[in-house]
Amino acid sequence: MQPTVSCEPPVVDSLAVCLDEAVPVISTFWGDPEPVSHRIRDDGALRMHTVGSVKEAVHAAGCGVDVIVAQGWEAGGHVRGTTATIVLVPAVVDAVGPIPVTAGGISDGRGLAAVLALSAQGAWLGTGFPGEH
């Protein structure tokens, strides 16, 4: 029988290193942000959390997250949501305002312009841009 392997990163260990090094911005994605939010805030770092739904965004806001990243299904890497970014961003902005919302899964200037027009305060550009190798 194969051992079970979790897809979640070792958040507690990684967080300890980041806080020991005084990293000014901590961004998380996996799971519930509540268990680590107060520790991050107490150490003075800005707390970002990526969500894939309005429900997750409202929960993150209630946990004291400083910035919410709304990431739609078309983003690269690990994706949890089932809604497109263009639909998700304004819904999250409406649900959690005045907490700043950035849009995940943006890869060019057109996407940035679109999410800014939808009231996002910025964009998370985490995946390679077209033509970049």
Coordinates of C-alpha atoms in Angstrom, one line a residue:
M1 CA 0.0 0.0 0.0
Q2 CA 1.3 3.4 -1.0
P3 CA 1.6 6.1 1.8
T4 CA -0.8 9.0 1.5
V5 CA 0.9 12.2 0.3
S6 CA -0.7 15.5 1.0
C7 CA -0.8 18.2 -1.7
E8 CA -0.6 20.9 1.0
P9 CA 2.8 22.5 1.5
P10 CA 4.3 22.4 5.0
V11 CA 2.6 25.8 5.8
V12 CA 3.7 25.9 9.5
D13 CA 7.4 25.2 8.7
S14 CA 7.4 27.6 5.7
L15 CA 5.7 30.3 7.7
A16 CA 8.2 30.1 10.5
V17 CA 11.0 30.6 8.1
C18 CA 9.3 33.6 6.5
L19 CA 8.5 35.2 9.8
D20 CA 12.0 34.6 11.1
E21 CA 13.4 36.3 8.0
A22 CA 10.9 39.2 8.4
V23 CA 9.3 38.7 5.0
P24 CA 7.0 41.7 4.7
V25 CA 4.2 40.0 2.7
I26 CA 2.9 36.5 3.3
S27 CA 0.6 35.0 0.6
T28 CA -1.2 31.7 1.2
F29 CA -3.6 29.7 -0.8
W30 CA -4.2 26.2 0.6
G31 CA -7.0 25.6 3.0
D32 CA -8.4 27.7 5.8
P33 CA -6.5 31.0 6.4
E34 CA -7.7 31.3 10.0
P35 CA -5.1 29.2 11.8
V36 CA -2.2 31.3 10.6
S37 CA -3.7 34.8 10.1
H38 CA -3.2 36.0 13.6
R39 CA 0.4 34.8 13.7
I40 CA 1.2 36.6 10.5
R41 CA -0.5 39.8 11.7
D42 CA 1.2 39.6 15.1
D43 CA 4.6 39.4 13.4
G44 CA 3.8 42.5 11.3
A45 CA 3.5 41.0 7.8
L46 CA 0.8 41.9 5.3
R47 CA -1.5 38.9 4.8
M48 CA -2.7 37.9 1.4
H49 CA -4.9 34.9 0.7
T50 CA -6.0 33.4 -2.7
V51 CA -9.6 32.3 -3.1
G52 CA -11.6 30.7 -5.9
S53 CA -15.1 31.6 -4.8
V54 CA -17.0 34.3 -3.1
K55 CA -17.7 32.0 -0.1
E56 CA -13.9 31.5 0.4
A57 CA -13.4 35.3 0.1
V58 CA -16.0 36.1 2.7
H59 CA -14.4 33.5 5.1
A60 CA -10.9 35.0 4.5
A61 CA -12.2 38.5 5.2
G62 CA -13.6 37.3 8.5
C63 CA -10.2 35.8 9.3
G64 CA -8.5 39.2 9.1
V65 CA -6.8 38.8 5.7
D66 CA -5.4 42.1 4.5
V67 CA -5.6 41.5 0.7
I68 CA -7.7 38.9 -1.1
V69 CA -6.6 37.4 -4.4
A70 CA -9.5 36.3 -6.5
Q71 CA -8.3 33.6 -8.9
G72 CA -10.5 32.1 -11.6
W73 CA -10.4 28.7 -13.1
E74 CA -8.3 29.8 -16.1
A75 CA -5.2 30.5 -13.9
G76 CA -2.1 28.3 -14.2
G77 CA -0.9 26.0 -11.4
H78 CA -3.2 24.9 -8.6
V79 CA -6.7 26.1 -9.2
R80 CA -9.6 25.6 -6.8
G81 CA -12.3 27.7 -8.3
T82 CA -14.9 26.9 -11.0
T83 CA -15.7 30.5 -11.9
A84 CA -13.8 32.6 -14.5
T85 CA -11.7 35.5 -13.1
I86 CA -13.8 38.1 -15.0
V87 CA -16.9 36.9 -13.2
L88 CA -15.3 36.2 -9.9
V89 CA -13.5 39.6 -9.4
P90 CA -16.5 41.9 -9.2
A91 CA -18.4 39.4 -7.1
V92 CA -15.6 39.2 -4.6
V93 CA -15.0 43.0 -4.6
D94 CA -18.7 43.5 -3.8
A95 CA -18.7 40.8 -1.0
V96 CA -15.6 41.9 0.9
G97 CA -15.2 45.6 0.3
P98 CA -13.4 47.7 1.6
I99 CA -10.7 44.9 1.8
P100 CA -8.5 45.2 -1.3
V101 CA -8.9 42.6 -4.0
T102 CA -6.3 41.7 -6.6
A103 CA -7.0 39.3 -9.5
G104 CA -5.0 36.1 -9.9
G105 CA -4.4 34.4 -13.2
I106 CA -3.6 37.6 -15.1
S107 CA -0.8 37.3 -17.8
D108 CA -0.9 40.5 -19.9
G109 CA -1.9 44.1 -20.0
R110 CA -5.4 43.4 -21.4
G111 CA -6.2 41.2 -18.4
L112 CA -4.8 43.8 -16.1
A113 CA -7.0 46.6 -17.7
A114 CA -10.0 44.3 -17.5
V115 CA -9.7 43.5 -13.8
L116 CA -9.0 47.1 -12.9
A117 CA -12.2 48.1 -14.8
L118 CA -14.0 45.5 -12.6
S119 CA -12.8 47.3 -9.4
A120 CA -9.8 45.1 -8.5
Q121 CA -7.1 47.1 -6.9
G122 CA -4.3 45.1 -8.7
A123 CA -3.4 41.8 -10.3
W124 CA -1.3 38.8 -9.3
L125 CA 1.0 38.0 -12.2
G126 CA 2.4 34.6 -11.2
T127 CA 2.6 32.6 -14.4
G128 CA 4.9 33.2 -17.3
F129 CA 3.8 35.8 -19.9
P130 CA 3.2 34.7 -23.5
G131 CA 6.4 34.4 -25.4
E132 CA 8.5 34.3 -22.3
H133 CA 10.7 31.2 -21.8

